[in-house]
Amino acid sequence: MTRRALITGITGQDGSYLAEFLLGQGYEVIGMVRRSSTVTFERIAHIQDRLTLVAGDLLDEISLIELLDRHRPHEVYNLAAQSFVQTSFSQPVLTGETTALGVTRLLHAIRIVDPSIRFYQASSSEMFGKVVEVPQSETTPLYPRSPYGVAKVYGHWITVNYRESYDIHASSGILFNHESPRRGLEFVTRKISNGVARIAAGLTDELRLGNLDAQRDWGFAGDYVEAMWLMLQQDEPGNYVVSTGETHSVREFCELAFGRVGLDWSDHVVIDERFFRPAEVDLLVGDATRAHSVLGWKPATSFTDLVHRMVDADVEVVRRPDLEPEEAAHLAACHEDTLLPQAEEAGK
Ligand code: NAP
Ligand code: G4F
């Protein structure tokens, strides 16, 4: 029997890698997409003809019930979210509606339509926030530091609650930061790799960043989606930390990224107060012992390989023959500016 999986957030970074992975496993893949005035399928264009894309929104319970009823997936991967921490400070209610309550809407729709559907929730290391132990594991107390982190804590606990209350096979993957050339341009790693490519091409000379001291446990998104799938193949649902176990600062990421094209980061990086956050998560590093021992999962990509892969890909993007470099750079810069709280306040 062909297994059927529904992915919410299929147009995002993880959704695209997970869709590729599940197709490779022989799944029929259904992707939930929300209505938008422009097409957002860039990351899944190469596999779109092998996917069934259906309309739905985490803000609309009826759409979730109807699409589950019509397509009857065996597994649901809830990757959709307002996922950018900075935006959660300026849009805390939207973040709560989508990233927190959206999980309940989907879990409840599963309970109504077919409680035997297996469920994956995209939880986050951002829940550890102001960390109370190092490294962080499944039992580390949570101390979120942003409306996004608070919303993810809700999503995590409602997943546990539906597991315990209604016997739903609902698992929570507590994933540490994972990146790729498909990462959104507003996240720091892609902002750096894209900035390096633009500087190397002579399109600009500076890259404006916030807190260079923040430390993250950065892995490759393509490695992490396999852990999501493995969680749903277990007899019992559970919570799993997924991480590399290494931590690096934003400054180290800059050093490696600029070094890849023979540049010195300190000649180009400018500290800009606008990119600091009202409350920061200073240090994340995960202990993925449980994922190693129960799931047999291990990351395959090193930090250096990840940085090099992202820089190489962006150097290529900037050289893309179908897009003028100036156009690519302009698009990237516009995109980032609209996400700044100051830009929103000024009505830009
Ligand atoms: P992403 O690239 O920002 O993708 C987010 C996805 O959610 C997009 O497909 C977006 O659709 C969709 N979405 C947003 N609001 C929606 C709504 N109301 N209804 C339906 N879909 C909606 O995020 P990602 O990096 O792939 O991350 C995937 C998930 O893992 C997210 O839940 C994120 O919070 C979580 N997570 C990520 C990381 C990480 O390091 N990447 C770490 C831990 C947890 P549009 O294309 O239409 O905007
Ligand atoms: O790349 P970031 O925006 O990712 P952040 O906040 O760690 O969140 C990501 O990882 C979470 C998992 O822990 C996910 F749940 C979440 O959805 C998202 O994928 O920022 C990383 C660090 C922060 O400390 C930030 O202050 O980089 C610092 N930073 C310094 N300058 C910057 C910048 N971040 C951004 N986005 N832009 C800057 O200019």
mmCIF file of N, CA and C in Angstrom, residues 168-265:
data_model
loop_
_atom_site.group_PDB
_atom_site.id
_atom_site.type_symbol
_atom_site.label_atom_id
_atom_site.label_comp_id
_atom_site.label_asym_id
_atom_site.label_seq_id
_atom_site.Cartn_x
_atom_site.Cartn_y
_atom_site.Cartn_z
ATOM 1 N N ILE A 168 -3.138 9.794 20.445
ATOM 2 C CA ILE A 168 -2.686 10.064 19.071
ATOM 3 C C ILE A 168 -1.172 9.859 19.008
ATOM 4 N N HIS A 169 -0.698 9.238 17.918
ATOM 5 C CA HIS A 169 0.750 9.037 17.718
ATOM 6 C C HIS A 169 1.328 10.391 17.298
ATOM 7 N N ALA A 170 1.567 11.242 18.291
ATOM 8 C CA ALA A 170 2.012 12.615 18.036
ATOM 9 C C ALA A 170 3.409 12.810 18.606
ATOM 10 N N SER A 171 4.369 13.140 17.752
ATOM 11 C CA SER A 171 5.753 13.325 18.192
ATOM 12 C C SER A 171 6.179 14.768 18.024
ATOM 13 N N SER A 172 7.101 15.180 18.902
ATOM 14 C CA SER A 172 7.614 16.545 18.850
ATOM 15 C C SER A 172 9.118 16.495 18.601
ATOM 16 N N GLY A 173 9.537 17.035 17.461
ATOM 17 C CA GLY A 173 10.966 17.111 17.145
ATOM 18 C C GLY A 173 11.498 18.464 17.572
ATOM 19 N N ILE A 174 12.393 18.458 18.570
ATOM 20 C CA ILE A 174 12.957 19.725 19.051
ATOM 21 C C ILE A 174 14.222 19.972 18.239
ATOM 22 N N LEU A 175 14.033 20.624 17.099
ATOM 23 C CA LEU A 175 15.149 20.782 16.171
ATOM 24 C C LEU A 175 15.931 22.061 16.462
ATOM 25 N N PHE A 176 17.249 21.914 16.485
ATOM 26 C CA PHE A 176 18.129 23.073 16.592
ATOM 27 C C PHE A 176 18.270 23.667 15.182
ATOM 28 N N ASN A 177 18.855 24.868 15.123
ATOM 29 C CA ASN A 177 18.903 25.593 13.841
ATOM 30 C C ASN A 177 19.452 24.710 12.728
ATOM 31 N N HIS A 178 18.752 24.708 11.613
ATOM 32 C CA HIS A 178 19.249 23.981 10.445
ATOM 33 C C HIS A 178 19.045 24.823 9.208
ATOM 34 N N GLU A 179 20.043 24.800 8.366
ATOM 35 C CA GLU A 179 20.191 25.786 7.300
ATOM 36 C C GLU A 179 20.445 25.089 5.976
ATOM 37 N N SER A 180 20.471 25.878 4.912
ATOM 38 C CA SER A 180 20.722 25.311 3.582
ATOM 39 C C SER A 180 20.718 26.468 2.585
ATOM 40 N N PRO A 181 21.066 26.196 1.350
ATOM 41 C CA PRO A 181 20.933 27.248 0.337
ATOM 42 C C PRO A 181 19.477 27.667 0.134
ATOM 43 N N ARG A 182 18.518 26.872 0.631
ATOM 44 C CA ARG A 182 17.100 27.236 0.493
ATOM 45 C C ARG A 182 16.585 28.040 1.692
ATOM 46 N N ARG A 183 17.436 28.355 2.631
ATOM 47 C CA ARG A 183 17.043 29.112 3.812
ATOM 48 C C ARG A 183 16.516 30.482 3.397
ATOM 49 N N GLY A 184 15.515 30.992 4.110
ATOM 50 C CA GLY A 184 15.002 32.342 3.838
ATOM 51 C C GLY A 184 16.111 33.368 3.996
ATOM 52 N N LEU A 185 16.055 34.424 3.183
ATOM 53 C CA LEU A 185 17.134 35.425 3.162
ATOM 54 C C LEU A 185 17.232 36.242 4.447
ATOM 55 N N GLU A 186 16.192 36.225 5.285
ATOM 56 C CA GLU A 186 16.205 37.027 6.501
ATOM 57 C C GLU A 186 16.954 36.356 7.652
ATOM 58 N N PHE A 187 17.165 35.032 7.577
ATOM 59 C CA PHE A 187 17.870 34.334 8.659
ATOM 60 C C PHE A 187 19.370 34.590 8.532
ATOM 61 N N VAL A 188 20.080 34.601 9.674
ATOM 62 C CA VAL A 188 21.435 35.158 9.654
ATOM 63 C C VAL A 188 22.391 34.397 8.730
ATOM 64 N N THR A 189 22.281 33.058 8.679
ATOM 65 C CA THR A 189 23.239 32.290 7.867
ATOM 66 C C THR A 189 23.093 32.634 6.382
ATOM 67 N N ARG A 190 21.857 32.663 5.922
ATOM 68 C CA ARG A 190 21.625 32.941 4.484
ATOM 69 C C ARG A 190 21.909 34.407 4.187
ATOM 70 N N LYS A 191 21.612 35.258 5.177
ATOM 71 C CA LYS A 191 21.919 36.680 4.991
ATOM 72 C C LYS A 191 23.425 36.850 4.788
ATOM 73 N N ILE A 192 24.201 36.086 5.574
ATOM 74 C CA ILE A 192 25.662 36.178 5.442
ATOM 75 C C ILE A 192 26.117 35.581 4.100
ATOM 76 N N SER A 193 25.637 34.370 3.774
ATOM 77 C CA SER A 193 26.125 33.743 2.528
ATOM 78 C C SER A 193 25.733 34.584 1.312
ATOM 79 N N ASN A 194 24.523 35.138 1.351
ATOM 80 C CA ASN A 194 24.079 35.986 0.246
ATOM 81 C C ASN A 194 24.890 37.288 0.201
ATOM 82 N N GLY A 195 25.149 37.855 1.389
ATOM 83 C CA GLY A 195 25.945 39.088 1.463
ATOM 84 C C GLY A 195 27.359 38.868 0.952
ATOM 85 N N VAL A 196 27.957 37.737 1.326
ATOM 86 C CA VAL A 196 29.313 37.412 0.857
ATOM 87 C C VAL A 196 29.330 37.337 -0.671
ATOM 88 N N ALA A 197 28.326 36.681 -1.239
ATOM 89 C CA ALA A 197 28.275 36.530 -2.704
ATOM 90 C C ALA A 197 28.128 37.889 -3.385
ATOM 91 N N ARG A 198 27.315 38.755 -2.796
ATOM 92 C CA ARG A 198 27.116 40.087 -3.391
ATOM 93 C C ARG A 198 28.381 40.930 -3.286
ATOM 94 N N ILE A 199 29.077 40.806 -2.157
ATOM 95 C CA ILE A 199 30.324 41.568 -1.986
ATOM 96 C C ILE A 199 31.390 41.031 -2.953
ATOM 97 N N ALA A 200 31.475 39.693 -3.048
ATOM 98 C CA ALA A 200 32.467 39.090 -3.946
ATOM 99 C C ALA A 200 32.215 39.497 -5.396
ATOM 100 N N ALA A 201 30.936 39.722 -5.742
ATOM 101 C CA ALA A 201 30.598 40.107 -7.123
ATOM 102 C C ALA A 201 30.726 41.615 -7.337
ATOM 103 N N GLY A 202 31.107 42.339 -6.277
ATOM 104 C CA GLY A 202 31.294 43.788 -6.410
ATOM 105 C C GLY A 202 29.995 44.579 -6.413
ATOM 106 N N LEU A 203 28.897 43.963 -5.941
ATOM 107 C CA LEU A 203 27.598 44.654 -5.954
ATOM 108 C C LEU A 203 27.414 45.559 -4.743
ATOM 109 N N THR A 204 28.119 45.258 -3.675
ATOM 110 C CA THR A 204 28.059 46.067 -2.460
ATOM 111 C C THR A 204 29.361 45.838 -1.717
ATOM 112 N N ASP A 205 29.583 46.627 -0.654
ATOM 113 C CA ASP A 205 30.850 46.469 0.054
ATOM 114 C C ASP A 205 30.657 46.107 1.520
ATOM 115 N N GLU A 206 29.404 46.189 1.993
ATOM 116 C CA GLU A 206 29.218 45.951 3.424
ATOM 117 C C GLU A 206 28.045 45.011 3.691
ATOM 118 N N LEU A 207 28.105 44.410 4.869
ATOM 119 C CA LEU A 207 27.027 43.528 5.335
ATOM 120 C C LEU A 207 26.686 43.967 6.750
ATOM 121 N N ARG A 208 25.446 44.389 6.962
ATOM 122 C CA ARG A 208 25.038 44.918 8.260
ATOM 123 C C ARG A 208 24.388 43.813 9.078
ATOM 124 N N LEU A 209 24.951 43.562 10.271
ATOM 125 C CA LEU A 209 24.468 42.492 11.141
ATOM 126 C C LEU A 209 24.251 43.001 12.556
ATOM 127 N N GLY A 210 23.582 42.167 13.378
ATOM 128 C CA GLY A 210 23.359 42.504 14.785
ATOM 129 C C GLY A 210 24.380 41.820 15.691
ATOM 130 N N ASN A 211 23.902 40.991 16.583
ATOM 131 C CA ASN A 211 24.735 40.384 17.626
ATOM 132 C C ASN A 211 25.626 39.258 17.076
ATOM 133 N N LEU A 212 26.914 39.524 16.987
ATOM 134 C CA LEU A 212 27.839 38.519 16.435
ATOM 135 C C LEU A 212 28.236 37.477 17.474
ATOM 136 N N ASP A 213 27.912 37.740 18.755
ATOM 137 C CA ASP A 213 28.323 36.815 19.829
ATOM 138 C C ASP A 213 27.352 35.656 20.017
ATOM 139 N N ALA A 214 26.132 35.764 19.437
ATOM 140 C CA ALA A 214 25.155 34.684 19.615
ATOM 141 C C ALA A 214 25.742 33.383 19.082
ATOM 142 N N GLN A 215 25.485 32.304 19.825
ATOM 143 C CA GLN A 215 26.009 30.987 19.428
ATOM 144 C C GLN A 215 24.849 30.047 19.118
ATOM 145 N N ARG A 216 24.997 29.312 18.011
ATOM 146 C CA ARG A 216 23.959 28.387 17.588
ATOM 147 C C ARG A 216 24.563 27.032 17.220
ATOM 148 N N ASP A 217 23.717 26.010 17.360
ATOM 149 C CA ASP A 217 24.067 24.646 16.950
ATOM 150 C C ASP A 217 23.455 24.477 15.553
ATOM 151 N N TRP A 218 24.289 24.741 14.524
ATOM 152 C CA TRP A 218 23.790 24.793 13.144
ATOM 153 C C TRP A 218 24.037 23.480 12.406
ATOM 154 N N GLY A 219 22.963 22.896 11.865
ATOM 155 C CA GLY A 219 23.102 21.704 11.028
ATOM 156 C C GLY A 219 22.532 21.953 9.645
ATOM 157 N N PHE A 220 22.553 20.913 8.824
ATOM 158 C CA PHE A 220 22.050 21.004 7.441
ATOM 159 C C PHE A 220 20.608 20.486 7.390
ATOM 160 N N ALA A 221 19.698 21.289 6.835
ATOM 161 C CA ALA A 221 18.269 20.933 6.805
ATOM 162 C C ALA A 221 18.024 19.580 6.136
ATOM 163 N N GLY A 222 18.777 19.295 5.073
ATOM 164 C CA GLY A 222 18.588 18.037 4.352
ATOM 165 C C GLY A 222 18.825 16.824 5.241
ATOM 166 N N ASP A 223 19.725 16.953 6.227
ATOM 167 C CA ASP A 223 19.967 15.845 7.171
ATOM 168 C C ASP A 223 18.817 15.717 8.175
ATOM 169 N N TYR A 224 18.226 16.862 8.550
ATOM 170 C CA TYR A 224 17.288 16.871 9.675
ATOM 171 C C TYR A 224 15.913 16.303 9.324
ATOM 172 N N VAL A 225 15.515 16.403 8.035
ATOM 173 C CA VAL A 225 14.164 15.925 7.695
ATOM 174 C C VAL A 225 14.048 14.399 7.858
ATOM 175 N N GLU A 226 15.173 13.705 7.738
ATOM 176 C CA GLU A 226 15.108 12.249 7.924
ATOM 177 C C GLU A 226 14.710 11.918 9.369
ATOM 178 N N ALA A 227 15.199 12.730 10.314
ATOM 179 C CA ALA A 227 14.850 12.495 11.728
ATOM 180 C C ALA A 227 13.349 12.657 11.950
ATOM 181 N N MET A 228 12.737 13.617 11.226
ATOM 182 C CA MET A 228 11.274 13.813 11.365
ATOM 183 C C MET A 228 10.560 12.519 10.971
ATOM 184 N N TRP A 229 10.958 11.992 9.828
ATOM 185 C CA TRP A 229 10.311 10.771 9.313
ATOM 186 C C TRP A 229 10.543 9.603 10.267
ATOM 187 N N LEU A 230 11.778 9.459 10.760
ATOM 188 C CA LEU A 230 12.096 8.341 11.662
ATOM 189 C C LEU A 230 11.208 8.366 12.906
ATOM 190 N N MET A 231 10.896 9.571 13.403
ATOM 191 C CA MET A 231 10.041 9.667 14.605
ATOM 192 C C MET A 231 8.677 9.020 14.362
ATOM 193 N N LEU A 232 8.135 9.203 13.151
ATOM 194 C CA LEU A 232 6.806 8.654 12.870
ATOM 195 C C LEU A 232 6.849 7.168 12.518
ATOM 196 N N GLN A 233 8.037 6.591 12.386
ATOM 197 C CA GLN A 233 8.139 5.151 12.086
ATOM 198 C C GLN A 233 8.297 4.322 13.364
ATOM 199 N N GLN A 234 8.413 4.995 14.515
ATOM 200 C CA GLN A 234 8.582 4.269 15.784
ATOM 201 C C GLN A 234 7.236 3.722 16.261
ATOM 202 N N ASP A 235 7.275 2.632 17.040
ATOM 203 C CA ASP A 235 6.033 2.099 17.605
ATOM 204 C C ASP A 235 5.370 3.121 18.529
ATOM 205 N N GLU A 236 6.199 3.816 19.307
ATOM 206 C CA GLU A 236 5.674 4.795 20.272
ATOM 207 C C GLU A 236 6.065 6.208 19.858
ATOM 208 N N PRO A 237 5.153 7.186 20.045
ATOM 209 C CA PRO A 237 5.521 8.582 19.786
ATOM 210 C C PRO A 237 6.424 9.114 20.899
ATOM 211 N N GLY A 238 7.094 10.226 20.658
ATOM 212 C CA GLY A 238 7.955 10.783 21.708
ATOM 213 C C GLY A 238 8.479 12.159 21.346
ATOM 214 N N ASN A 239 9.361 12.664 22.214
ATOM 215 C CA ASN A 239 10.030 13.952 21.990
ATOM 216 C C ASN A 239 11.502 13.673 21.706
ATOM 217 N N TYR A 240 12.044 14.352 20.731
ATOM 218 C CA TYR A 240 13.449 14.120 20.361
ATOM 219 C C TYR A 240 14.154 15.433 20.050
ATOM 220 N N VAL A 241 15.319 15.629 20.676
ATOM 221 C CA VAL A 241 16.217 16.716 20.280
ATOM 222 C C VAL A 241 16.973 16.268 19.030
ATOM 223 N N VAL A 242 17.057 17.176 18.046
ATOM 224 C CA VAL A 242 17.817 16.892 16.821
ATOM 225 C C VAL A 242 18.828 18.032 16.649
ATOM 226 N N SER A 243 20.108 17.692 16.710
ATOM 227 C CA SER A 243 21.156 18.728 16.723
ATOM 228 C C SER A 243 22.488 18.091 16.335
ATOM 229 N N THR A 244 23.514 18.934 16.178
ATOM 230 C CA THR A 244 24.854 18.394 15.866
ATOM 231 C C THR A 244 25.693 18.181 17.122
ATOM 232 N N GLY A 245 25.361 18.935 18.200
ATOM 233 C CA GLY A 245 26.175 18.866 19.411
ATOM 234 C C GLY A 245 27.360 19.830 19.391
ATOM 235 N N GLU A 246 27.458 20.653 18.333
ATOM 236 C CA GLU A 246 28.527 21.672 18.242
ATOM 237 C C GLU A 246 27.882 23.044 18.255
ATOM 238 N N THR A 247 28.572 24.017 18.841
ATOM 239 C CA THR A 247 28.029 25.372 18.760
ATOM 240 C C THR A 247 29.071 26.329 18.189
ATOM 241 N N HIS A 248 28.596 27.320 17.420
ATOM 242 C CA HIS A 248 29.486 28.300 16.788
ATOM 243 C C HIS A 248 28.821 29.665 16.866
ATOM 244 N N SER A 249 29.654 30.709 16.931
ATOM 245 C CA SER A 249 29.089 32.060 16.993
ATOM 246 C C SER A 249 28.795 32.575 15.574
ATOM 247 N N VAL A 250 27.968 33.629 15.535
ATOM 248 C CA VAL A 250 27.685 34.285 14.251
ATOM 249 C C VAL A 250 29.010 34.789 13.661
ATOM 250 N N ARG A 251 29.918 35.255 14.541
ATOM 251 C CA ARG A 251 31.230 35.747 14.068
ATOM 252 C C ARG A 251 32.002 34.637 13.354
ATOM 253 N N GLU A 252 31.989 33.414 13.964
ATOM 254 C CA GLU A 252 32.688 32.288 13.313
ATOM 255 C C GLU A 252 32.081 31.975 11.951
ATOM 256 N N PHE A 253 30.748 32.060 11.871
ATOM 257 C CA PHE A 253 30.081 31.810 10.584
ATOM 258 C C PHE A 253 30.591 32.818 9.550
ATOM 259 N N CYS A 254 30.709 34.092 9.986
ATOM 260 C CA CYS A 254 31.206 35.144 9.078
ATOM 261 C C CYS A 254 32.633 34.838 8.624
ATOM 262 N N GLU A 255 33.486 34.458 9.588
ATOM 263 C CA GLU A 255 34.901 34.180 9.249
ATOM 264 C C GLU A 255 34.996 33.134 8.147
ATOM 265 N N LEU A 256 34.277 32.032 8.335
ATOM 266 C CA LEU A 256 34.326 30.933 7.361
ATOM 267 C C LEU A 256 33.718 31.338 6.021
ATOM 268 N N ALA A 257 32.600 32.057 6.085
ATOM 269 C CA ALA A 257 31.879 32.406 4.850
ATOM 270 C C ALA A 257 32.694 33.380 4.000
ATOM 271 N N PHE A 258 33.225 34.429 4.631
ATOM 272 C CA PHE A 258 34.040 35.390 3.870
ATOM 273 C C PHE A 258 35.335 34.729 3.405
ATOM 274 N N GLY A 259 35.898 33.860 4.274
ATOM 275 C CA GLY A 259 37.137 33.159 3.923
ATOM 276 C C GLY A 259 36.971 32.306 2.670
ATOM 277 N N ARG A 260 35.788 31.785 2.476
ATOM 278 C CA ARG A 260 35.532 30.912 1.313
ATOM 279 C C ARG A 260 35.789 31.625 -0.015
ATOM 280 N N VAL A 261 35.587 32.958 -0.032
ATOM 281 C CA VAL A 261 35.831 33.708 -1.279
ATOM 282 C C VAL A 261 37.076 34.598 -1.148
ATOM 283 N N GLY A 262 37.918 34.267 -0.144
ATOM 284 C CA GLY A 262 39.199 34.972 -0.013
ATOM 285 C C GLY A 262 39.082 36.370 0.562
ATOM 286 N N LEU A 263 38.002 36.634 1.340
ATOM 287 C CA LEU A 263 37.834 37.964 1.939
ATOM 288 C C LEU A 263 37.935 37.879 3.459
ATOM 289 N N ASP A 264 38.244 39.036 4.079
ATOM 290 C CA ASP A 264 38.309 39.125 5.543
ATOM 291 C C ASP A 264 36.994 39.750 6.023
ATOM 292 N N TRP A 265 36.253 39.009 6.868
ATOM 293 C CA TRP A 265 34.920 39.478 7.288
ATOM 294 C C TRP A 265 34.979 40.857 7.941
#
